[in-house]
PDB file of C-alpha atoms in Angstrom:
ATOM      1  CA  UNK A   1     -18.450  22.493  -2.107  1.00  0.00           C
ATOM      2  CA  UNK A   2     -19.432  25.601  -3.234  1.00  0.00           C
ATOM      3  CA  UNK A   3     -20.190  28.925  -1.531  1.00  0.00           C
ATOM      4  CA  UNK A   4     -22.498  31.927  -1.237  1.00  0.00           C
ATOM      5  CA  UNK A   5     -24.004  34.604   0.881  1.00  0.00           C
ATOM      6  CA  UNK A   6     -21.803  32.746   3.603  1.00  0.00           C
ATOM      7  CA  UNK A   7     -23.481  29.058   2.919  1.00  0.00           C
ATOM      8  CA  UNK A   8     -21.763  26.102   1.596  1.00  0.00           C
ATOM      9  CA  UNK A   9     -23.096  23.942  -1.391  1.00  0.00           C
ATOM     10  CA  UNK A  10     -21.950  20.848  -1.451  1.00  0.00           C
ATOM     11  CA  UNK A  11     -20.937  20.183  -5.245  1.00  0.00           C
ATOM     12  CA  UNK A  12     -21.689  16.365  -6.773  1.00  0.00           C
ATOM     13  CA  UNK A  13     -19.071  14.279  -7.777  1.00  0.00           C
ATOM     14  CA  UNK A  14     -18.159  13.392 -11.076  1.00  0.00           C
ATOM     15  CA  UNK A  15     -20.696  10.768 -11.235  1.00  0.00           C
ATOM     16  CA  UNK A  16     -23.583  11.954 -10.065  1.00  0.00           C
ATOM     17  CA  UNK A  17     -22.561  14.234 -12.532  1.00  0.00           C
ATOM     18  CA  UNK A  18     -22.438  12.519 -15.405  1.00  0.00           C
ATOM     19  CA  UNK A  19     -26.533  10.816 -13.984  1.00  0.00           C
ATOM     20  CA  UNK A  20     -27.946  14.224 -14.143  1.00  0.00           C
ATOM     21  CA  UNK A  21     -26.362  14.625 -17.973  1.00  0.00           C
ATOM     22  CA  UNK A  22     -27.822  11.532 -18.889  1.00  0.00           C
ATOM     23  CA  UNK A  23     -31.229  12.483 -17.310  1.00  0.00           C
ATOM     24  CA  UNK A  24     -31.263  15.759 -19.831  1.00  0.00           C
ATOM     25  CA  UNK A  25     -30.307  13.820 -22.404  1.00  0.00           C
ATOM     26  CA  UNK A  26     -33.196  11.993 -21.560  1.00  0.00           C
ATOM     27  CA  UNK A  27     -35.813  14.458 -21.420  1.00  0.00           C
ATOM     28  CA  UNK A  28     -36.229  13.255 -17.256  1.00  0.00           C
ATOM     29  CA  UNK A  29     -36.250  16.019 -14.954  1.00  0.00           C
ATOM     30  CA  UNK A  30     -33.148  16.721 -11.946  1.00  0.00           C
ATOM     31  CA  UNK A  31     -32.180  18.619  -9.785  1.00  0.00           C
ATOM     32  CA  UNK A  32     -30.038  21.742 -11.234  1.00  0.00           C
ATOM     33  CA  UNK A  33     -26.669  22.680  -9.746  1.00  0.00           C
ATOM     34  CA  UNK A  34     -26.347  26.451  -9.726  1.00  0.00           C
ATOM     35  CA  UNK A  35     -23.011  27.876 -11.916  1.00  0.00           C
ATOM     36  CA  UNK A  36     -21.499  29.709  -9.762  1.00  0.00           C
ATOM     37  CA  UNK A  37     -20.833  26.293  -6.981  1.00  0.00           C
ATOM     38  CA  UNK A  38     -17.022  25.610  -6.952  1.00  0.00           C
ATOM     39  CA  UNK A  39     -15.614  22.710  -5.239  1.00  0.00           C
ATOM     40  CA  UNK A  40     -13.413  23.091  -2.463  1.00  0.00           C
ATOM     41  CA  UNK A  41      -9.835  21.929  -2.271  1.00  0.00           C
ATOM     42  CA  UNK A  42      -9.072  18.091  -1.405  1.00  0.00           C
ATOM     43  CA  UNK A  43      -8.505  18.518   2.226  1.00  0.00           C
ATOM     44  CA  UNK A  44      -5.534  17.496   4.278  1.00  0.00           C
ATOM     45  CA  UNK A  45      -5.009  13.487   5.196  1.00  0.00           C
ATOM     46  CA  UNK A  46      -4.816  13.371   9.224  1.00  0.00           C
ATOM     47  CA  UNK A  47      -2.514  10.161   8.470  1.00  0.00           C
ATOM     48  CA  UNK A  48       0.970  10.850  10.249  1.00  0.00           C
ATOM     49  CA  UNK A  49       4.203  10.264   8.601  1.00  0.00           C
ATOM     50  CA  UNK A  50       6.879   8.073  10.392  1.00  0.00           C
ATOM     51  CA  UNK A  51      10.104   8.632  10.071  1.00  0.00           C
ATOM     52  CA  UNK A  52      12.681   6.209   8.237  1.00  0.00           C
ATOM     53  CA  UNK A  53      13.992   5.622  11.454  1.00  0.00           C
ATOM     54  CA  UNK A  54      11.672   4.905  13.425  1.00  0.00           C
ATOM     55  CA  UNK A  55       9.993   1.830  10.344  1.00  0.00           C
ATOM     56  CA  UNK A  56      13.279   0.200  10.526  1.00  0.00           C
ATOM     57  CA  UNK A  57      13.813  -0.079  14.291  1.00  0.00           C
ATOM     58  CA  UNK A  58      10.293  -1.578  14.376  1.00  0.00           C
ATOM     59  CA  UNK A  59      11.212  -3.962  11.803  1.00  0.00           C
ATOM     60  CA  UNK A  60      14.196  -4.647  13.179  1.00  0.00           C
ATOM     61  CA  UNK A  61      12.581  -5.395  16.620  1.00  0.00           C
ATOM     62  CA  UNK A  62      13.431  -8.895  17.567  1.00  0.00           C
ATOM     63  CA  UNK A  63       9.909  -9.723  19.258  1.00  0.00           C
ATOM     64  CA  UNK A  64       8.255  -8.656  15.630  1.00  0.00           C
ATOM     65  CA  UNK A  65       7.330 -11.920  13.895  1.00  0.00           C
ATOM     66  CA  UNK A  66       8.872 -12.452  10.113  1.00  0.00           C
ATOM     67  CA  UNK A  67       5.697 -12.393   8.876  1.00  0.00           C
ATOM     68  CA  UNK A  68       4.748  -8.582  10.202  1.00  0.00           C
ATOM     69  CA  UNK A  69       8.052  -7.429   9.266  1.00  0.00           C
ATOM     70  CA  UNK A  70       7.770  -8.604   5.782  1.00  0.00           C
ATOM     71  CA  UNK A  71       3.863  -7.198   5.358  1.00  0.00           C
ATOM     72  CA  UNK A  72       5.172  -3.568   7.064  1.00  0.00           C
ATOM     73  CA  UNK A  73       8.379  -3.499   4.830  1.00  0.00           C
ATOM     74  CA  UNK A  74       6.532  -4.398   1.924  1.00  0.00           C
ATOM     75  CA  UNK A  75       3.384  -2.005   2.379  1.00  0.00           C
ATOM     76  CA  UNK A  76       6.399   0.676   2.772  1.00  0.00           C
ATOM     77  CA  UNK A  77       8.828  -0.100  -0.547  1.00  0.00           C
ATOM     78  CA  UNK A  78       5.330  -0.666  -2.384  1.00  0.00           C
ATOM     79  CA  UNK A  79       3.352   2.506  -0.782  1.00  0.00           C
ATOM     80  CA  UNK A  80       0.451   0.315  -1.482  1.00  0.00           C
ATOM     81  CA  UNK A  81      -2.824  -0.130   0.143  1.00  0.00           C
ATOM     82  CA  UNK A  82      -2.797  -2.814   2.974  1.00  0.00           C
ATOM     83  CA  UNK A  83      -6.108  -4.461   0.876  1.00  0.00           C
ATOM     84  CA  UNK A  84      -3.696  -4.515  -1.902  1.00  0.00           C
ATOM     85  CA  UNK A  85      -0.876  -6.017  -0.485  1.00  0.00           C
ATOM     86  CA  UNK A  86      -2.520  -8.697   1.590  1.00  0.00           C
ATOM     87  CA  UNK A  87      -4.553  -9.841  -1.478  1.00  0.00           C
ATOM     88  CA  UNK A  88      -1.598 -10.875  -2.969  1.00  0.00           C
ATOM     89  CA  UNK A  89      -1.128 -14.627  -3.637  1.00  0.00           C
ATOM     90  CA  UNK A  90       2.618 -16.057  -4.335  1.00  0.00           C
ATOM     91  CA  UNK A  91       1.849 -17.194  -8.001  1.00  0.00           C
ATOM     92  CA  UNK A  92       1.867 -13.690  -8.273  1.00  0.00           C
ATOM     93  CA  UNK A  93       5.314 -12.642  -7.089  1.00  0.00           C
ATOM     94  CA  UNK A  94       7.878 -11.668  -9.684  1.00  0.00           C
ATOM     95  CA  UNK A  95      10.927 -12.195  -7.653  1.00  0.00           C
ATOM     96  CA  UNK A  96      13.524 -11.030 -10.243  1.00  0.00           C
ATOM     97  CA  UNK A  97      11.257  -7.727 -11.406  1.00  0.00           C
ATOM     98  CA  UNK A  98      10.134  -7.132  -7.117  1.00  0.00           C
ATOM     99  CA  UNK A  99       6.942  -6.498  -8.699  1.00  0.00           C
ATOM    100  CA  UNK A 100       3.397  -7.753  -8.507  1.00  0.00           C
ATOM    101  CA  UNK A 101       0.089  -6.967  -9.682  1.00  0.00           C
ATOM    102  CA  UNK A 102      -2.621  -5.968  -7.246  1.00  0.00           C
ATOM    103  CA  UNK A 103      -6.559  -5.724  -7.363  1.00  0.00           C
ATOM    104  CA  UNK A 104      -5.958  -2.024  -6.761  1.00  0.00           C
ATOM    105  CA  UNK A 105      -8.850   0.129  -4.972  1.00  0.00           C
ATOM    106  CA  UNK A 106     -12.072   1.058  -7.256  1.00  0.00           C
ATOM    107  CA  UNK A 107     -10.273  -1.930  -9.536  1.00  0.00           C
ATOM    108  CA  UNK A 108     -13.232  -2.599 -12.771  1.00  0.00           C
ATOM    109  CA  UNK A 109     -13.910  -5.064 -14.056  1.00  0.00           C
ATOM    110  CA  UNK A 110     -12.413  -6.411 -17.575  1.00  0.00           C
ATOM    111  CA  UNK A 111     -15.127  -6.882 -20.367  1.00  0.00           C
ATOM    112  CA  UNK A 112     -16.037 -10.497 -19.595  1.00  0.00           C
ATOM    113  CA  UNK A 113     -16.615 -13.151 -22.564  1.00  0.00           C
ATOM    114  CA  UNK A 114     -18.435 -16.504 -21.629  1.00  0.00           C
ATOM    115  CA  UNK A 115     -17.338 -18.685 -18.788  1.00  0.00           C
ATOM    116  CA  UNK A 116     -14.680 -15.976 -17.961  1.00  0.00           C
ATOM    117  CA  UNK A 117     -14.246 -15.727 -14.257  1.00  0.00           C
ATOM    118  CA  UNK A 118     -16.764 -13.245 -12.532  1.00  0.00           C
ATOM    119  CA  UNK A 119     -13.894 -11.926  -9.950  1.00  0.00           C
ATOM    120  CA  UNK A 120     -11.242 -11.078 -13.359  1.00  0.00           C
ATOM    121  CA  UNK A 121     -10.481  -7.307 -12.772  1.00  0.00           C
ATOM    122  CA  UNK A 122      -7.893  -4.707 -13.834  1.00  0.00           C
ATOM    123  CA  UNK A 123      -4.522  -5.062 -12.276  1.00  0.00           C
ATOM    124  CA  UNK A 124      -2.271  -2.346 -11.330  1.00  0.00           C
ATOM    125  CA  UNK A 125       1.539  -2.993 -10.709  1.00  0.00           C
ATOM    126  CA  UNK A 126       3.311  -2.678  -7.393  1.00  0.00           C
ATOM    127  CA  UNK A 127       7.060  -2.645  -6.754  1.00  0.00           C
ATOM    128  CA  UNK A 128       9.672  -3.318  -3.866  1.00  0.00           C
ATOM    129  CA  UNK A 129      13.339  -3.482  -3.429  1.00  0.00           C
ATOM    130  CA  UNK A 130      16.092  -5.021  -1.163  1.00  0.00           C
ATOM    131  CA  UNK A 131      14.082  -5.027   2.725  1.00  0.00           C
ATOM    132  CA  UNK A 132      11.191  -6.718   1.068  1.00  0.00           C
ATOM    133  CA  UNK A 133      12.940  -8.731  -1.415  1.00  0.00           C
ATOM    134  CA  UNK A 134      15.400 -10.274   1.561  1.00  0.00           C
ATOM    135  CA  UNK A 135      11.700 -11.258   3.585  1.00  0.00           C
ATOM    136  CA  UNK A 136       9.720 -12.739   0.946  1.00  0.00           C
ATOM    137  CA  UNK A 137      12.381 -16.189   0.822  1.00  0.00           C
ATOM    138  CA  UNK A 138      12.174 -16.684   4.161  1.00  0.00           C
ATOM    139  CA  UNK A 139       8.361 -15.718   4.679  1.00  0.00           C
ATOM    140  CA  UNK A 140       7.247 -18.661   1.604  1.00  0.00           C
ATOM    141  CA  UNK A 141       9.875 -21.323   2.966  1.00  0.00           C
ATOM    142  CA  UNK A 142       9.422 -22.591  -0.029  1.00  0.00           C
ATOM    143  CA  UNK A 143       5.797 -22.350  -0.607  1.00  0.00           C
ATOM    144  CA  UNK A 144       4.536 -22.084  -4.387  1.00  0.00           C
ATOM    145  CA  UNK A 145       0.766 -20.770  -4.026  1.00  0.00           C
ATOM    146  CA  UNK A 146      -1.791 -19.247  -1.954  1.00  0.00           C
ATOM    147  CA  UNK A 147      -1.669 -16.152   0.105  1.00  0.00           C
ATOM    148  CA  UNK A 148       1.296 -14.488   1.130  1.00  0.00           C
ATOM    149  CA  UNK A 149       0.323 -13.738   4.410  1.00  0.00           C
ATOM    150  CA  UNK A 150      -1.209 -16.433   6.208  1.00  0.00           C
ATOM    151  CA  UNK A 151      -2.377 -16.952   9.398  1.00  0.00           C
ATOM    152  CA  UNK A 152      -0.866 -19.179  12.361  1.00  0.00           C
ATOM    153  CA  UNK A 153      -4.130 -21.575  12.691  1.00  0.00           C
ATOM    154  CA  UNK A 154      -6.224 -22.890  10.305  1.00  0.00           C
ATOM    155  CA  UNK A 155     -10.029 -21.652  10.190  1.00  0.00           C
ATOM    156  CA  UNK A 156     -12.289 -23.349  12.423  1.00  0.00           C
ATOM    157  CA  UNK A 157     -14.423 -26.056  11.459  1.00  0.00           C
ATOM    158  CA  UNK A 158     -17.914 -23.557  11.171  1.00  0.00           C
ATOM    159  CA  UNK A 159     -15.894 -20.861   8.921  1.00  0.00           C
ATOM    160  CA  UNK A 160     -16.390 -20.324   5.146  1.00  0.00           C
ATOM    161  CA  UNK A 161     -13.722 -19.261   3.280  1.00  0.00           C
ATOM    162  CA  UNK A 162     -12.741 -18.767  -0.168  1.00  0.00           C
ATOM    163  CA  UNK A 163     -10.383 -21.032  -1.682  1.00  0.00           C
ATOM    164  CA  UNK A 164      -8.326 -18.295  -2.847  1.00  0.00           C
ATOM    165  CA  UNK A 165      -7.683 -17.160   0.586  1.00  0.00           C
ATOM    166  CA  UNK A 166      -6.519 -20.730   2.076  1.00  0.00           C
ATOM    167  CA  UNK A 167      -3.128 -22.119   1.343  1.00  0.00           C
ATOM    168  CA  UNK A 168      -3.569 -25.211  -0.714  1.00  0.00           C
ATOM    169  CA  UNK A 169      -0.959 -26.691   1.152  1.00  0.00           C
ATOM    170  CA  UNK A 170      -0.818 -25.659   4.356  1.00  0.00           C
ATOM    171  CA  UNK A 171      -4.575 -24.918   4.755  1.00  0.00           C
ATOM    172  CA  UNK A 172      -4.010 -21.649   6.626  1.00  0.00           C
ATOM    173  CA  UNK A 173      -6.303 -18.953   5.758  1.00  0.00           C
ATOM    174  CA  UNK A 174      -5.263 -15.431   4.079  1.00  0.00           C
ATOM    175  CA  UNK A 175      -4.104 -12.686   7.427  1.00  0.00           C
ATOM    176  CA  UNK A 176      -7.614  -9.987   7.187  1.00  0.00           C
ATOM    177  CA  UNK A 177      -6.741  -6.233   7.220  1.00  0.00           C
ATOM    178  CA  UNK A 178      -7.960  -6.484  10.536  1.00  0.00           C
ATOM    179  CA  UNK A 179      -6.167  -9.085  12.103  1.00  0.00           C
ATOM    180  CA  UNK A 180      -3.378  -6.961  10.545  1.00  0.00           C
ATOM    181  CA  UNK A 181      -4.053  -3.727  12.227  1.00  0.00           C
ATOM    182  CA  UNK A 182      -4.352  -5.268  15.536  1.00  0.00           C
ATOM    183  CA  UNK A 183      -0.963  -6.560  15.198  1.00  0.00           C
ATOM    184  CA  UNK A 184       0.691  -3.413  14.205  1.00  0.00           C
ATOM    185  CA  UNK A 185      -0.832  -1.960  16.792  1.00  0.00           C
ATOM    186  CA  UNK A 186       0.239  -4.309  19.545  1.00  0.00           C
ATOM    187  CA  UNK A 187       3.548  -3.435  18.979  1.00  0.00           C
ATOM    188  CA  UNK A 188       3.045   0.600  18.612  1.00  0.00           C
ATOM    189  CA  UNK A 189       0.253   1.402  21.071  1.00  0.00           C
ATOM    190  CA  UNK A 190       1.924   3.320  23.674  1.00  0.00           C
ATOM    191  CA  UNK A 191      -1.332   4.815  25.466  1.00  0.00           C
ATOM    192  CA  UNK A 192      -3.039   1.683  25.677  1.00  0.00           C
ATOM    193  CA  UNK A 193      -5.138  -0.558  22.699  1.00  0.00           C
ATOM    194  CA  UNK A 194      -6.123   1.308  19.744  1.00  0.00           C
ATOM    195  CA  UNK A 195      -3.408   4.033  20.074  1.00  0.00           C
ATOM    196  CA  UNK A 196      -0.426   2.503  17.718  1.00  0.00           C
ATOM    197  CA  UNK A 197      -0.003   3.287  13.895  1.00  0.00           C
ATOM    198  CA  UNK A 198      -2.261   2.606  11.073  1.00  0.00           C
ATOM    199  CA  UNK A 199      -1.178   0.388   8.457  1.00  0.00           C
ATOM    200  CA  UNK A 200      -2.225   3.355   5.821  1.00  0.00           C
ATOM    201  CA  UNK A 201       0.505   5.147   7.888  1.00  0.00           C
ATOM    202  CA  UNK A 202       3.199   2.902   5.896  1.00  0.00           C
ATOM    203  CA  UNK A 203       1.702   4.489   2.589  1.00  0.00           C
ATOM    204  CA  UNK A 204       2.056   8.176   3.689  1.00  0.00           C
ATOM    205  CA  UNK A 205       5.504   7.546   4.994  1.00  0.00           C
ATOM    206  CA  UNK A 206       7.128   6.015   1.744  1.00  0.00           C
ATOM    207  CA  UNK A 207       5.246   8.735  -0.172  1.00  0.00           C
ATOM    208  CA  UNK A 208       7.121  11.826   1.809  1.00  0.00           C
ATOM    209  CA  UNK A 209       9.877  10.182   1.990  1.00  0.00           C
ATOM    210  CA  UNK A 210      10.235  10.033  -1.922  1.00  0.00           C
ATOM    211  CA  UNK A 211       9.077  13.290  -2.330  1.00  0.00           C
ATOM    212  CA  UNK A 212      12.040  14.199   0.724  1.00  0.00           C
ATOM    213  CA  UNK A 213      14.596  12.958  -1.959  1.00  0.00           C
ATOM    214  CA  UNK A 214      13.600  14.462  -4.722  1.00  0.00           C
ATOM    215  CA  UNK A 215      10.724  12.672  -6.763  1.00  0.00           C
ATOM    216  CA  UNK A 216       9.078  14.308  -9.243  1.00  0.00           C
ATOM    217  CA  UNK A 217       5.005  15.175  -8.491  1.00  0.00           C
ATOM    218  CA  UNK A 218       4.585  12.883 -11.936  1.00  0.00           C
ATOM    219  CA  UNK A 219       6.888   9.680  -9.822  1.00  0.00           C
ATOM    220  CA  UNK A 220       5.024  10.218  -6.771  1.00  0.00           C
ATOM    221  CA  UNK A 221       1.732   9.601  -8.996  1.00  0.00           C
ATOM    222  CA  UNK A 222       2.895   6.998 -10.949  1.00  0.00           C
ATOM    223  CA  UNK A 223       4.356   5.147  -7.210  1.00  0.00           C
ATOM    224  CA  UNK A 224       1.408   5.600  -5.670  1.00  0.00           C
ATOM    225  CA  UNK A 225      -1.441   5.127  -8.759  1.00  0.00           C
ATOM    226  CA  UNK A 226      -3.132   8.224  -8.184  1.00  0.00           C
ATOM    227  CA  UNK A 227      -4.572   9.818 -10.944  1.00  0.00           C
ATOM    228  CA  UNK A 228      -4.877  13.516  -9.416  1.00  0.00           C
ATOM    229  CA  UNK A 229      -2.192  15.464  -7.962  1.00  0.00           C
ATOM    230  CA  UNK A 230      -4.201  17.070  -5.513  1.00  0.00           C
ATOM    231  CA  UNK A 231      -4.481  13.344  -4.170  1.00  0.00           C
ATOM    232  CA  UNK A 232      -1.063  13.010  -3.808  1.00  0.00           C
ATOM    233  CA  UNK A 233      -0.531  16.101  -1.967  1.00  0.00           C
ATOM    234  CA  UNK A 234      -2.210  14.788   0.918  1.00  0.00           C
ATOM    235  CA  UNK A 235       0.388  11.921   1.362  1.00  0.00           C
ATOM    236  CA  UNK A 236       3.333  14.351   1.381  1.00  0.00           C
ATOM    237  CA  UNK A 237       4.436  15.560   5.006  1.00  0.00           C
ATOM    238  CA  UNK A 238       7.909  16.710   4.953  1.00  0.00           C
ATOM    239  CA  UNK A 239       9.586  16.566   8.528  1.00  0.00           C
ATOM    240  CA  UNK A 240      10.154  19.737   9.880  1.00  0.00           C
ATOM    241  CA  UNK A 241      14.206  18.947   9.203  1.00  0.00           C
ATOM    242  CA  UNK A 242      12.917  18.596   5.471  1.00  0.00           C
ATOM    243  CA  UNK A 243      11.827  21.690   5.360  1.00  0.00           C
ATOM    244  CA  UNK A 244      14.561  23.582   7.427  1.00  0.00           C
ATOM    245  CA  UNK A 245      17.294  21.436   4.856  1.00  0.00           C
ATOM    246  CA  UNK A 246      15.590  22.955   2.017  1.00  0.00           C
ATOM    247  CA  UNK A 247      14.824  26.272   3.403  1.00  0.00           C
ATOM    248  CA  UNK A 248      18.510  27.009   3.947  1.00  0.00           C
ATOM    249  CA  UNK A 249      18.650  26.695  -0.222  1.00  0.00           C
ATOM    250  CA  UNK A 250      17.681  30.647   0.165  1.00  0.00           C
ATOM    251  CA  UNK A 251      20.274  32.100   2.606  1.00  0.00           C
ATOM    252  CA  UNK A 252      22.601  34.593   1.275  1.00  0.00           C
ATOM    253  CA  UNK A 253      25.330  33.086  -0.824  1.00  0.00           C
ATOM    254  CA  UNK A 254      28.015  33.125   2.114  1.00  0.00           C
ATOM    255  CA  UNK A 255      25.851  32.193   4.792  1.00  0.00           C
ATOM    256  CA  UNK A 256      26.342  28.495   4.063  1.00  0.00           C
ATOM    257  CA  UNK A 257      30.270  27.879   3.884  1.00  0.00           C
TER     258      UNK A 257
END
């Protein structure tokens, strides 16, 4: 966005951009965007932070099935995307490293040679530690392929799906980001459907909670894959306590003992 005489000018991204370069180049005629447009700052994620606390009592909640407590801790330990996380298959779990590649959002694709697979993309890395890593066993029982997260029935008779996203050997279909959120939100909703948490909300969390203990503005980036810092700024909500901890760093030098 950019501004003048009290108006706003809505600035074009990077690629629309880089079109009306190669239009000059081109000798074809664009529109021009004046020199004095700025763009405005990235603004401010509405996407609540939850409190350590309060992710592991709803983990820990008997009534929560194995299966959402391993998909919440792992979105959490990973900060990744919920598309990210339940596109992962079990071929693709590196139990020793608690790591795993992921299709990650805007993924391209690889330069393909012939009879390479249309759907081969660049993979970004993911990792977890001890919550998730204690799950995962008892989420597979034992299971060597297909999707992590499955669900309870099998797809009706009149519904096409991929064989990627159905267990070869169960032959229950891959759990949809929207059968996911309806979940999470049957056990959070307090005011009625469609008031619980967001599954994005596990993302934010494990972000400011990093940043809470100290991680770097570089570790937060390379956790979460973003490639601007500005982007990363919107995932960090210190709790007020956060903030009161650290603002105490700045009372007089006897004030503290």
């Amino acid at each position: 966005m950019g501004q003048c005489g009290g108006e706003h000018l809505e600035l074009p991204p990077g690629g629309v951009l880089s079109w009306l370069g190669w239009c000059r180049e081109r000798g074809y005629e664009g529109p021009m965007v004046p020199v004095w447009a700025k763009r405005l700052s990235v603004p401010d994620s509405e996407t609540p932070a939850r409190s350590k606390m309060a992710i592991d009592r709803l983990v820990a909640r008997r009534e929560v099935h194995l299966r959402e407590k391993t998909l919440w801790r792992m979105l959490y330990e990973t900060v990744g995307r919920a598309e990210e996380i339940l596109g992962v298959n079990v071929e693709d779990l590196d139990f020793a490293g608690r790591r795993c590649p992921v299709k990650a959002k805007g993924a391209r694709s690889k330069a393909r040679r012939r009879g390479q697979a249309r759907e081969d993309f660049v993979l970004e890395t993911v990792y977890w530690d001890a919550g998730t890593a204690r799950l995962l066993p008892r989420l597979l029982k034992g299971r060597t392929r297909g999707p992590v997260f499955v669900t309870h029935r099998r797809p009706g008779p009149g519904k096409v799906v991929s064989s990627r996203d159905v267990c070869p050997d169960t032959g229950l279909a891959r759990l949809s980001y929207g059968q996911a959120r309806a979940l999470l939100d049957e056990h959070t909703a307090v005011r009625g459907p469609g008031t619980g948490w967001d599954l994005h909300e596990y993302r934010h969390s494990g972000l400011t909670h990093l940043g809470e203990a100290g991680a770097s503005l570089l570790m937060l980036m390379a956790k979460s894959r973003h490639k601007k810092p500005e982007n990363v700024r919107r995932y960090f909500k210190p709790s007020p306590d956060a903030i009161a901890e650290i603002t105490s760093l700045l009372a007089p030098g006897d004030s503290r003992r």
